[in-house]
Short mmCIF file of C-alpha atoms in Angstrom, two decimals:
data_model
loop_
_atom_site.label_atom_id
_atom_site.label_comp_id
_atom_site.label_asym_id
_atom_site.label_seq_id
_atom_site.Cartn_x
_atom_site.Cartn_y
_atom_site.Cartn_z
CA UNK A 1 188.92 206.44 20.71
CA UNK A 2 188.72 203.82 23.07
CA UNK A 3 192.40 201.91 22.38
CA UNK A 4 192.08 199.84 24.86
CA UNK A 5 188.88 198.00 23.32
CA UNK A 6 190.48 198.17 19.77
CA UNK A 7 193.85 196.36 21.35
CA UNK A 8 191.97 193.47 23.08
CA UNK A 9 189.11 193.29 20.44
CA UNK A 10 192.02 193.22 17.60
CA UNK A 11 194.72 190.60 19.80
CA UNK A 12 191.41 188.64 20.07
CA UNK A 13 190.88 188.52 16.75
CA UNK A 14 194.19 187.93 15.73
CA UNK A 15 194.79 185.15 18.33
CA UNK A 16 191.69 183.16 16.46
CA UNK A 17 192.97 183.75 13.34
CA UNK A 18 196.50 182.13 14.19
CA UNK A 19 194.25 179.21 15.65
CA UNK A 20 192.53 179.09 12.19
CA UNK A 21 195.38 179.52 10.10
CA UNK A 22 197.10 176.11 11.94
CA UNK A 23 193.59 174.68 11.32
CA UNK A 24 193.70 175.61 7.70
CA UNK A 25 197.31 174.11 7.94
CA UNK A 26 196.54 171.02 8.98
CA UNK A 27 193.65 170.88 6.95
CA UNK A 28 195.87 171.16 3.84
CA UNK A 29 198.12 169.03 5.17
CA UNK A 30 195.29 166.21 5.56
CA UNK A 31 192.94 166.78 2.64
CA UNK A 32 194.78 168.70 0.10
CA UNK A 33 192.71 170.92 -2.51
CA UNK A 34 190.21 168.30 -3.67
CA UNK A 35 186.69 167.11 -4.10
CA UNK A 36 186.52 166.48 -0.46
CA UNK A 37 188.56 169.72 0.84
CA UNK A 38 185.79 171.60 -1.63
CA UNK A 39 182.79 169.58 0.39
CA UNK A 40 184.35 170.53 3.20
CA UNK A 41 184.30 174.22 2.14
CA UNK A 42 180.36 173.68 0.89
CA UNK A 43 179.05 172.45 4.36
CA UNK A 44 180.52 174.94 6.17
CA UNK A 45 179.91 177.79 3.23
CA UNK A 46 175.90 178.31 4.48
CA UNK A 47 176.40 178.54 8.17
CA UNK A 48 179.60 180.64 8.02
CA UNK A 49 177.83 183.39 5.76
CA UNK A 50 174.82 183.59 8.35
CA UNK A 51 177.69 183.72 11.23
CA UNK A 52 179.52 186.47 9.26
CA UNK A 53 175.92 188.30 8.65
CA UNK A 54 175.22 188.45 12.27
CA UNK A 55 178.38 188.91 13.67
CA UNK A 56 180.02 191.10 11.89
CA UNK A 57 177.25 193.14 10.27
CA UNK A 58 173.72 193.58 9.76
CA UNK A 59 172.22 191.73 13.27
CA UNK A 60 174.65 193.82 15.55
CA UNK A 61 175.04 197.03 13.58
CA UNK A 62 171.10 197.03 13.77
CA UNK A 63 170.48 195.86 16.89
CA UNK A 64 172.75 197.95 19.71
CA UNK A 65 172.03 201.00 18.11
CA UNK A 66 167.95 200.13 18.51
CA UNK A 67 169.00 198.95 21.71
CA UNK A 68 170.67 202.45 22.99
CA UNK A 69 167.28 203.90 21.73
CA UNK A 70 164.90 201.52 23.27
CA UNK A 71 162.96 202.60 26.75
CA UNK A 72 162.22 199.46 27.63
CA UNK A 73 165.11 197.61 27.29
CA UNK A 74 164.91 194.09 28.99
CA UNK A 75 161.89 193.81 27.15
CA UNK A 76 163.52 194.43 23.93
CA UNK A 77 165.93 191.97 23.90
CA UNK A 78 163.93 189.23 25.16
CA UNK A 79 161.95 189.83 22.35
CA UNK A 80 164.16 189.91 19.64
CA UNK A 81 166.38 186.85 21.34
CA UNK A 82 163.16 184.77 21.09
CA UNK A 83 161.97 184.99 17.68
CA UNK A 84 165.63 184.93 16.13
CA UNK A 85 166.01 181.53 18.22
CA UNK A 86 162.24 179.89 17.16
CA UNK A 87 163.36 181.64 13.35
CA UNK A 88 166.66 179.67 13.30
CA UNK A 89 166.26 176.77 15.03
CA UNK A 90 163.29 176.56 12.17
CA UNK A 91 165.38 177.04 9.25
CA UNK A 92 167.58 174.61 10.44
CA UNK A 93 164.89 171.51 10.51
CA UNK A 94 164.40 172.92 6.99
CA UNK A 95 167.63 172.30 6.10
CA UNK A 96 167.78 169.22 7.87
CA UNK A 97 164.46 168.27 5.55
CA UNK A 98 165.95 169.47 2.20
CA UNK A 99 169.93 168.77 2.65
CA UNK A 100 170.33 167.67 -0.62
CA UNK A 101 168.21 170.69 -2.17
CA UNK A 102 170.07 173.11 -0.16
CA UNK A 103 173.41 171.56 -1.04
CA UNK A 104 172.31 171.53 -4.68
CA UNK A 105 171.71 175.64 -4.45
CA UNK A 106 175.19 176.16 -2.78
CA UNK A 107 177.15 174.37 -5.82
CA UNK A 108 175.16 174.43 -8.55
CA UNK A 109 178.05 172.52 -10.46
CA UNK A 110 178.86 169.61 -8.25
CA UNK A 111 177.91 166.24 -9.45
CA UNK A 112 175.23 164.36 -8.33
CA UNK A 113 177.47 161.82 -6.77
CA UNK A 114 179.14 164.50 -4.63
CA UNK A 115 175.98 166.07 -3.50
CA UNK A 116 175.12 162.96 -2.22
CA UNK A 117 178.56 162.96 -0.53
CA UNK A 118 177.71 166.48 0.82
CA UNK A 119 174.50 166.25 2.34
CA UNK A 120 175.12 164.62 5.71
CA UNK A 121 177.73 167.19 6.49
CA UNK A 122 176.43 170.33 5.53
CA UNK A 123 172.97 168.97 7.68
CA UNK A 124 174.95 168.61 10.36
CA UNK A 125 176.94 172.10 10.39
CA UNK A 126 173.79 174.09 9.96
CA UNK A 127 173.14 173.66 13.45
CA UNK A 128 175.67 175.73 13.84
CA UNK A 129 174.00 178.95 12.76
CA UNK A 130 171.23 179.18 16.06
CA UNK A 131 174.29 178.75 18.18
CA UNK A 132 176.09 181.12 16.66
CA UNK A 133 173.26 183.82 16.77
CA UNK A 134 173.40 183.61 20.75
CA UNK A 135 176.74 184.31 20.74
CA UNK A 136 176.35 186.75 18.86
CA UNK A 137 173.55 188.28 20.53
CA UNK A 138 175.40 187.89 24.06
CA UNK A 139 178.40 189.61 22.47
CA UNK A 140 176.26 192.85 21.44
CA UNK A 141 175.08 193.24 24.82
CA UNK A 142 178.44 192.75 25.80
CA UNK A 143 179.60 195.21 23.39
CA UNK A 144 177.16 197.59 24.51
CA UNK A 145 178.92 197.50 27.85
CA UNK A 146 181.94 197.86 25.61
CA UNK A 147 183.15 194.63 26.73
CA UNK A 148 185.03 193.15 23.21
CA UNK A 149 187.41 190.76 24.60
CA UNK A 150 185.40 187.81 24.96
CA UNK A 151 183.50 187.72 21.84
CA UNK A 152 186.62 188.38 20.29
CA UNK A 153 188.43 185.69 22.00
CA UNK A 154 185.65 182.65 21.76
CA UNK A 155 185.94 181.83 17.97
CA UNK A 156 189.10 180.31 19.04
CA UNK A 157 187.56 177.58 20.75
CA UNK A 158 185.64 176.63 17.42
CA UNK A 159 189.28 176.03 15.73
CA UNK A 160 190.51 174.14 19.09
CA UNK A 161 187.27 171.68 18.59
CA UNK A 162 188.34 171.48 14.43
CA UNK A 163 192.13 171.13 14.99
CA UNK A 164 191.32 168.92 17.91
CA UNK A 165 189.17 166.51 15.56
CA UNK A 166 191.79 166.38 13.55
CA UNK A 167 194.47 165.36 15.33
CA UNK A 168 192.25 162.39 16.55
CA UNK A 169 191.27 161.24 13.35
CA UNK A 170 193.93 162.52 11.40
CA UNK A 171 194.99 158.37 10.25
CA UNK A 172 191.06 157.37 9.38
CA UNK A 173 189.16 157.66 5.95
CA UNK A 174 188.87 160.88 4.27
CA UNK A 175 184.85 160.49 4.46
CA UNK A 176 185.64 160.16 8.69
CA UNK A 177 187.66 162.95 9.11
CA UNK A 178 185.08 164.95 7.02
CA UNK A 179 182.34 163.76 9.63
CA UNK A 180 184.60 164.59 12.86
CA UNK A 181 185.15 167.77 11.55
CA UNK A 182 180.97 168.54 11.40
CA UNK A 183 180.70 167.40 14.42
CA UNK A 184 183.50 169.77 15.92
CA UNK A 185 182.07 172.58 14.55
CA UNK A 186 178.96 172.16 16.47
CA UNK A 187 181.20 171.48 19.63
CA UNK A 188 182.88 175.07 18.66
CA UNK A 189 179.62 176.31 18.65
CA UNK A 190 178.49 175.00 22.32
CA UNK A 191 181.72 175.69 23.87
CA UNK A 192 181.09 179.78 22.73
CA UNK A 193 177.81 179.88 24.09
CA UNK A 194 178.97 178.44 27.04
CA UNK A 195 181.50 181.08 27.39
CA UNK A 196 179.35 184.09 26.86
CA UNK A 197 176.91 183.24 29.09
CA UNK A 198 179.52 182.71 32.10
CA UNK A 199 180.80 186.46 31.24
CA UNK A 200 177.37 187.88 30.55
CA UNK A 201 176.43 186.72 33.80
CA UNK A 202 179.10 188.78 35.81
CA UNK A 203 177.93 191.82 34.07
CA UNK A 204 174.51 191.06 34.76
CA UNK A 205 173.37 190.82 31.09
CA UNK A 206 171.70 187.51 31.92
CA UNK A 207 169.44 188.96 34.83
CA UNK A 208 168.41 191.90 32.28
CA UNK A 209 166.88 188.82 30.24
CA UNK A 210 165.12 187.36 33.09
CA UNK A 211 163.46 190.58 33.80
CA UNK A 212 162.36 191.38 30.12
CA UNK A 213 161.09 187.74 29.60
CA UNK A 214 159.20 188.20 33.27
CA UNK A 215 157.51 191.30 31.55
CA UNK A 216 157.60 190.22 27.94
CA UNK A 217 153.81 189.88 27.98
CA UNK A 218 152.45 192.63 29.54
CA UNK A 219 154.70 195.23 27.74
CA UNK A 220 154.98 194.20 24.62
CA UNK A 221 152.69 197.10 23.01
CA UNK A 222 155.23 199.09 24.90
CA UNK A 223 158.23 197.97 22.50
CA UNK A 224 156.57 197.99 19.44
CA UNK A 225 158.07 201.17 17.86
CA UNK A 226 161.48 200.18 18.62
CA UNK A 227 161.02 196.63 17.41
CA UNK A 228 159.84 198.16 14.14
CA UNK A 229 162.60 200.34 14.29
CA UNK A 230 165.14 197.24 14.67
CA UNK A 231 163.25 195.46 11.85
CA UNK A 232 163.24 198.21 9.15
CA UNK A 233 167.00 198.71 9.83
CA UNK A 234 167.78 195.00 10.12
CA UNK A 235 166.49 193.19 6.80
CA UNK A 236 168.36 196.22 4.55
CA UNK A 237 171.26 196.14 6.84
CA UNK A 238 171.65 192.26 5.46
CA UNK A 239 172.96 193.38 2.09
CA UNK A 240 173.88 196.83 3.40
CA UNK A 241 176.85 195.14 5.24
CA UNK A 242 177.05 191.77 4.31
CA UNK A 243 178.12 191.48 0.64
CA UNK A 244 181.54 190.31 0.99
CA UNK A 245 179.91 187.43 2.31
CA UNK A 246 176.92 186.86 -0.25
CA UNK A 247 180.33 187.55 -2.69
CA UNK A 248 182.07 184.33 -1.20
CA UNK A 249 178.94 182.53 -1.43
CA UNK A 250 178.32 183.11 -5.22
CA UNK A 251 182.57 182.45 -5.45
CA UNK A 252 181.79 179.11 -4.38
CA UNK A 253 178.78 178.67 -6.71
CA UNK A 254 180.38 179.98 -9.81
CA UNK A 255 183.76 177.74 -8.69
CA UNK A 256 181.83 174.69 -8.68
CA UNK A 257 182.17 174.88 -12.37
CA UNK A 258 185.42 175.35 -12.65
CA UNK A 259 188.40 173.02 -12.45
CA UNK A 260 188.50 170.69 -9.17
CA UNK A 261 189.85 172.58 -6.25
CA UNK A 262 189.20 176.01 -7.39
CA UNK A 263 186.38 176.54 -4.84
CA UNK A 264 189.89 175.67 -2.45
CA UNK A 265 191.84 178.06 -3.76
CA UNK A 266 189.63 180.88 -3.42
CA UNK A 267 189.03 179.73 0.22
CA UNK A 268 192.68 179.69 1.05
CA UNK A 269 192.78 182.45 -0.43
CA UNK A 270 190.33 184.49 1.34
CA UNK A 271 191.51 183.34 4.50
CA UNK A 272 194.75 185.01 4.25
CA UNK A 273 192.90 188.44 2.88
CA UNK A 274 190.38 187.85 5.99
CA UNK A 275 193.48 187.78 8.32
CA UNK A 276 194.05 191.93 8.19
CA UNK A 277 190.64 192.48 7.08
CA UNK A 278 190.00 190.93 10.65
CA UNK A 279 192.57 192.06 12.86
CA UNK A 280 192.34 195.74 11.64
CA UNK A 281 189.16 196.63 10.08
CA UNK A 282 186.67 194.69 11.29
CA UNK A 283 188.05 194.77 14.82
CA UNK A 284 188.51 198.62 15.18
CA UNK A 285 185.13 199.18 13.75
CA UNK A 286 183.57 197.33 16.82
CA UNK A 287 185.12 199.19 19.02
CA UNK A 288 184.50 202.07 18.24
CA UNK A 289 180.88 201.52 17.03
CA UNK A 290 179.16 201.58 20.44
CA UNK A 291 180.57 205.01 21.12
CA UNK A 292 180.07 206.75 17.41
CA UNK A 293 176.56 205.44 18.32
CA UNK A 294 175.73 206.85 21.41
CA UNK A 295 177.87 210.27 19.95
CA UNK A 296 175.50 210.48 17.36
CA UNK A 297 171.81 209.65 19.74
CA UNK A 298 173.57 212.68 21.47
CA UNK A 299 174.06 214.89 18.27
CA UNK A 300 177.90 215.12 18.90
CA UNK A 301 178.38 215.06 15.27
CA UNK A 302 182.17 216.29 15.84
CA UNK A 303 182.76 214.01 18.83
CA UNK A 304 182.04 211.17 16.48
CA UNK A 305 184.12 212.25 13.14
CA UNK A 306 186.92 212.71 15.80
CA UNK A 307 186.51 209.10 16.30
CA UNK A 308 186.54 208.24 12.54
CA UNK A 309 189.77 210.50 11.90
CA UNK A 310 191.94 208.83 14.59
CA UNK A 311 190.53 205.11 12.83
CA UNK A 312 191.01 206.19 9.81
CA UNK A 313 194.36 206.94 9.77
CA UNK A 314 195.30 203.63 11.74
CA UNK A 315 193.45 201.92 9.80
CA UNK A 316 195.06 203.21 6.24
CA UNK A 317 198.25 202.80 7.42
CA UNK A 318 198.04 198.79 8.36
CA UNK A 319 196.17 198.13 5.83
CA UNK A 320 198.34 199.51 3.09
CA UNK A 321 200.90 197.94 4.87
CA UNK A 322 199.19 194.34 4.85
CA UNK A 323 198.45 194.50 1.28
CA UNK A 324 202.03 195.69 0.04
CA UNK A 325 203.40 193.07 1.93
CA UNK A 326 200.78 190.47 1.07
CA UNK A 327 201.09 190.68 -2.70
CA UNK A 328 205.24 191.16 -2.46
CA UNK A 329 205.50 187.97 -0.38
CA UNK A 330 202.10 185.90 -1.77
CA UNK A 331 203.98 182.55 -2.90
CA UNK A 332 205.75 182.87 0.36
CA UNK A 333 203.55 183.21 2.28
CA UNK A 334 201.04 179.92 0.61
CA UNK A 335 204.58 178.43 0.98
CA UNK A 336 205.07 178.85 4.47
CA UNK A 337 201.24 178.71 5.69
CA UNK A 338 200.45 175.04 3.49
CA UNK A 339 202.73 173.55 1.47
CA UNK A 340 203.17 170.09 2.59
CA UNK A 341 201.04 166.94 2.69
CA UNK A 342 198.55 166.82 0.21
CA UNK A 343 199.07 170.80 -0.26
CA UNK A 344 201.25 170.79 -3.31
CA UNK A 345 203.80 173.26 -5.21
CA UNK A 346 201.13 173.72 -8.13
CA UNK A 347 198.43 174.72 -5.41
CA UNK A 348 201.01 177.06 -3.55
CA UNK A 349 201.62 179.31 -7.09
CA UNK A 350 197.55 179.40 -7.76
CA UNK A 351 196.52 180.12 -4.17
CA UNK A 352 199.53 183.06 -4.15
CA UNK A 353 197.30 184.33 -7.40
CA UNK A 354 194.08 184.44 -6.09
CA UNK A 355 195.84 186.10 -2.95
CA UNK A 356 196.93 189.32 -4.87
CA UNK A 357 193.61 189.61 -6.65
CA UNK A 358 191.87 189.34 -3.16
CA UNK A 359 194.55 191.86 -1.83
CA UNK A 360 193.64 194.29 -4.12
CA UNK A 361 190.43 195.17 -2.92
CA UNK A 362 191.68 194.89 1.17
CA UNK A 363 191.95 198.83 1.44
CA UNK A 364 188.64 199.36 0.17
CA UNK A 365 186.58 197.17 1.86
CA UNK A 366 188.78 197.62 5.28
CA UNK A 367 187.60 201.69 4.67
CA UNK A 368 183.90 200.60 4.10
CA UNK A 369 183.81 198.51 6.95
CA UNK A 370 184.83 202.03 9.16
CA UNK A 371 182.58 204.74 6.64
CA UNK A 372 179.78 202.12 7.00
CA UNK A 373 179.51 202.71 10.79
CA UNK A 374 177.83 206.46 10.11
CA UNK A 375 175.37 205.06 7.86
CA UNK A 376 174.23 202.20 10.14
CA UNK A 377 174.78 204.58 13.48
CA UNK A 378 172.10 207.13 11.58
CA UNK A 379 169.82 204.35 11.17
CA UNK A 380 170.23 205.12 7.19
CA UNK A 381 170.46 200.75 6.78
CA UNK A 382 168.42 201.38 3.64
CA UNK A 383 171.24 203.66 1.77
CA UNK A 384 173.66 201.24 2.90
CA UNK A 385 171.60 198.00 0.97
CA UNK A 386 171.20 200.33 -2.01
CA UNK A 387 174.76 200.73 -2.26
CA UNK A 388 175.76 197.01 -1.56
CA UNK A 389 172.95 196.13 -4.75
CA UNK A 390 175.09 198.52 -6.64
CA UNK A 391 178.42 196.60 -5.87
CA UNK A 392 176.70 193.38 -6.15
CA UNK A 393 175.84 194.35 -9.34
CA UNK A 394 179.41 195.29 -10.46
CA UNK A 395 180.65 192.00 -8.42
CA UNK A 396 178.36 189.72 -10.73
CA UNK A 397 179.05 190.99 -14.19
CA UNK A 398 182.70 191.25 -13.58
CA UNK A 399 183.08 187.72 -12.29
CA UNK A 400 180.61 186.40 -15.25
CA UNK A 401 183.43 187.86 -17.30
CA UNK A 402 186.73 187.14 -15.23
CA UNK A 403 185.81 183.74 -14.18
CA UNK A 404 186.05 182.56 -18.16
CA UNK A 405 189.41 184.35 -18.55
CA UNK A 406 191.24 183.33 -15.24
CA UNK A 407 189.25 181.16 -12.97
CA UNK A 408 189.50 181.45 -9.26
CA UNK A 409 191.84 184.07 -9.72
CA UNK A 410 189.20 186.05 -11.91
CA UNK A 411 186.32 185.76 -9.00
CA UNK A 412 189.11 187.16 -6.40
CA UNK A 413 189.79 190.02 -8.52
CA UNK A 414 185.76 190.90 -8.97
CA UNK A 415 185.32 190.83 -5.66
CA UNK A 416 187.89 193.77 -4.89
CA UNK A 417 186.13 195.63 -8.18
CA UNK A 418 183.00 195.15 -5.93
CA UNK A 419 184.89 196.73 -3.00
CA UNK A 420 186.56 199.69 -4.57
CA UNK A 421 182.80 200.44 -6.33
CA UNK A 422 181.15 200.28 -2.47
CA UNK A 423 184.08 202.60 -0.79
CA UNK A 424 183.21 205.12 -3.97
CA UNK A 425 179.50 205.03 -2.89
CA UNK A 426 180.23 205.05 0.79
CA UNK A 427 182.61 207.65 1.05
CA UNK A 428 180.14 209.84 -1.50
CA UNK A 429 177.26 209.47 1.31
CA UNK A 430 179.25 210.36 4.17
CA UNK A 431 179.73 213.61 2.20
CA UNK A 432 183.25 215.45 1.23
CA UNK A 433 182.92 218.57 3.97
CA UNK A 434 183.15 215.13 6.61
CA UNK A 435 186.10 213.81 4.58
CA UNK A 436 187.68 217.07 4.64
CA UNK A 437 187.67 216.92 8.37
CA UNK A 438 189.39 213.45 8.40
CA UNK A 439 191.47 213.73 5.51
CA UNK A 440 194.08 216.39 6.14
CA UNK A 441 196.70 217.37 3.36
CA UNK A 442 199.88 217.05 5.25
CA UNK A 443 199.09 213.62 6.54
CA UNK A 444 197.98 212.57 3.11
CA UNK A 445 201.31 213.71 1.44
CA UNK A 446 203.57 212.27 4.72
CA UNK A 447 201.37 209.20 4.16
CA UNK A 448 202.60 208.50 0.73
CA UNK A 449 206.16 209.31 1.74
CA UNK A 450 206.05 206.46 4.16
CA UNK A 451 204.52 203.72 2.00
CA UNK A 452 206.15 204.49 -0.77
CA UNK A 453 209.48 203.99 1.24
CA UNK A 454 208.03 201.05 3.04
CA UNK A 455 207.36 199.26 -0.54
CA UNK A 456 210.91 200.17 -1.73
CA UNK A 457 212.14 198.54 1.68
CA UNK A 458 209.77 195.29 0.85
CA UNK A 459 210.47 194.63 -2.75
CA UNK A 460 214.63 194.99 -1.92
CA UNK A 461 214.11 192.06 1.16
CA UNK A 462 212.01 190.17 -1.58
CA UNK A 463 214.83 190.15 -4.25
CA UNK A 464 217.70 189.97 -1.91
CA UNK A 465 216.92 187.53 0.32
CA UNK A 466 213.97 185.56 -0.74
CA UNK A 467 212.84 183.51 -3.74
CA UNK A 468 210.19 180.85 -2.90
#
């Protein structure tokens, strides 16, 4: 394992996240958890799932593995770059067209009057999502040269552009701060894409694009089984890896018909669980995906469970860590993150709820995210969207259910139900003799030791020194 690439792909990570948590902060601060702190949350709901789709999951867990097997491989990318770019930029006039339709679909339960609020923002952030795909598609050819630190790095410049807007417009109307804040999300957006073609340039990704577009047209017969291959992997590969996300975006339908700011509290909420979820799942999966990949094209089945043994045991250890610490210390750490401004005591103690309910299902879908690698590195994309209906399935009847008994905090809780059902189904299909090899007896046993001690150690700071 390459620790190295998991240290600058995680500090990345984690350096954006900081970023986002001051924008979150300030964004408290300046709207509070109300109607327009929920449109907020709306607009940038649709073109934050399609970000989260391709760059965390199905585009580039599809795409570098096709890539590794393609001949012709200039060729291949230019291809697939082009129609994803004439596909989005498409769906985004559509948008554009139908705001208030598309608004309407997103939350179901807002009022008309607030839809009509909505529209011009969400049209606006939609944009975002065909910048965002050539990021994204830079950053897998980057990651291919197992280059992480720059795609890793570059989402901070889309919370500079937000926390920048507001601290310019911080004094105006609510409905102009809304408005800057659209806008800045497309300048986050630019500024990315600006960045990853500078660095793809010095590795000489950019001239590989030249050449394939130079030859696009009198080779394309010549990629046609490994665009197939992409495509028959990549449409499955949307549910098989993206459900958290489709999750959020039914949290925020179901929430619209709940009390106002509940659709906030489940986004604070989430963005503390994303925080670990980030910095240790998703980031050590990356890295180490390019090489289980090209392991696997190589049949060095135990080269590549050698890599999941070392991340699984890092990767069970911070994240047990993370979650005892995150439901011990959940009011303090609302508290400390966004009480003040508009951000109120009342909103601290329900955030801190839908925290622990989140936090519940962080070891589970932090061990997916790694198990979920040998399904998409085998090209078995299909398995994988089977087992995300499955979860989906659980996800939706438990937060029909929950959501009527607790609310926001309900819809956290289903969707770590959905997570612990998904690790079940994932851990089943990367089979028990493969578990065997990663799960050894004596670390299991000194493993339980060491957290149980750790939570003893937590719960005696909590009730000695703090009460928030």
């Amino acid at each position: 394992m390459r620790l190295k690439a998991i240290f600058s792909n995680s500090s990345g990570i984690f350096l954006s996240r900081i970023f986002g948590f001051i924008r979150d902060l300030m964004m408290a601060s300046i709207l509070g958890a109300n109607v327009y702190s929920d449109i907020f949350a709306v607009a940038f709901k649709l073109p934050n799932l399609f970000r989260r789709i391709f760059a965390e999951g199905a585009f580039t867990q599809s795409f570098i593995p096709s890539f590794i097997a393609a001949r012709y491989k200039t060729i291949f990318a230019s291809k697939i770059l082009l129609t994803f770019i004439v596909v989005l930029i498409g769906l985004s006039i559509f948008v554009d067209i139908f705001t208030a339709e598309v608004t309407k679909l997103i939350a179901p339960g807002f009022s008309i009057e607030t839809i009509t609020m909505s529209v011009k923002y969400v049209a606006i952030q939609f944009w975002y999502l065909p910048l965002i795909f050539l990021v994204t598609f830079l950053g897998s050819l980057l990651q291919y040269k197992e280059h992480f630190a720059t795609t890793a790095f570059a989402s901070v410049l889309l919370n500079i552009a937000l926390i920048t807007a507001m601290l310019i417009y911080k004094g105006s109307s609510k409905e102009t701060i809304l408005l800057a804040l659209s806008w800045a999300v497309i300048a986050g957006g630019i500024l990315q894409v600006l960045l990853h073609i500078i660095v793809a340039y010095r590795f000489k990704m950019i001239k590989l694009l030249i050449i394939g577009f130079k030859n696009l047209n009198s080779k394309t017969n010549a990629i046609k089984e490994d665009l197939n291959r992409f495509y028959k992997n990549f449409l499955p590969a949307i549910w098989g890896n993206s459900t958290p996300q489709f999750m959020s975006f039914f949290d925020t339908l179901i929430a619209s018909f709940l009390t106002a700011g509940s659709i906030s509290y489940l986004y604070y909420g989430n963005r503390v669980f994303q925080l670990p979820l980030a910095i240790f799942a998703i980031a050590l999966s990356v890295a180490i995906f390019p090489s289980v990949s090209k392991k696997i094209k190589a049949k060095d089945e135990k080269g590549a469970i050698l890599e999941f043994r070392k991340g699984f045991w890092i990767l069970i250890y911070l994240l047990s860590a993370a979650t005892i610490v995150g439901i011990i210390f959940s009011n303090e750490i609302i508290w400390l993150l966004f009480e003040r401004g508009e951000f109120t005591r009342a909103n601290t103690l329900d955030v801190a709820k839908v925290l622990q309910m989140y936090l519940v299902g962080l070891i589970p879908f932090g061990l997916s995210k790694l198990f979920n690698l040998w399904l998409f590195a085998n090209h078995k994309q299909l398995k994988a969207a089977k087992i995300a209906t499955i979860s989906l399935i659980a996800y939706a009847i438990s937060a029909v259910l929950l959501a009527k008994l607790f609310g926001a905090m309900g819809l956290a809780l289903s969707n770590s139900i959905s997570g612990i059902v998904s690790f079940i189904l994932i851990a089943k299909e990367f089979g028990v003799d493969r578990l065997n090899m990663i799960i050894i007896r004596i670390r299991t046993v000194r493993f339980i030791r060491n957290i149980t001690i750790f939570t003893l150690f937590m719960l005696i700071i909590k009730f000695t020194f703090l009460h928030i």
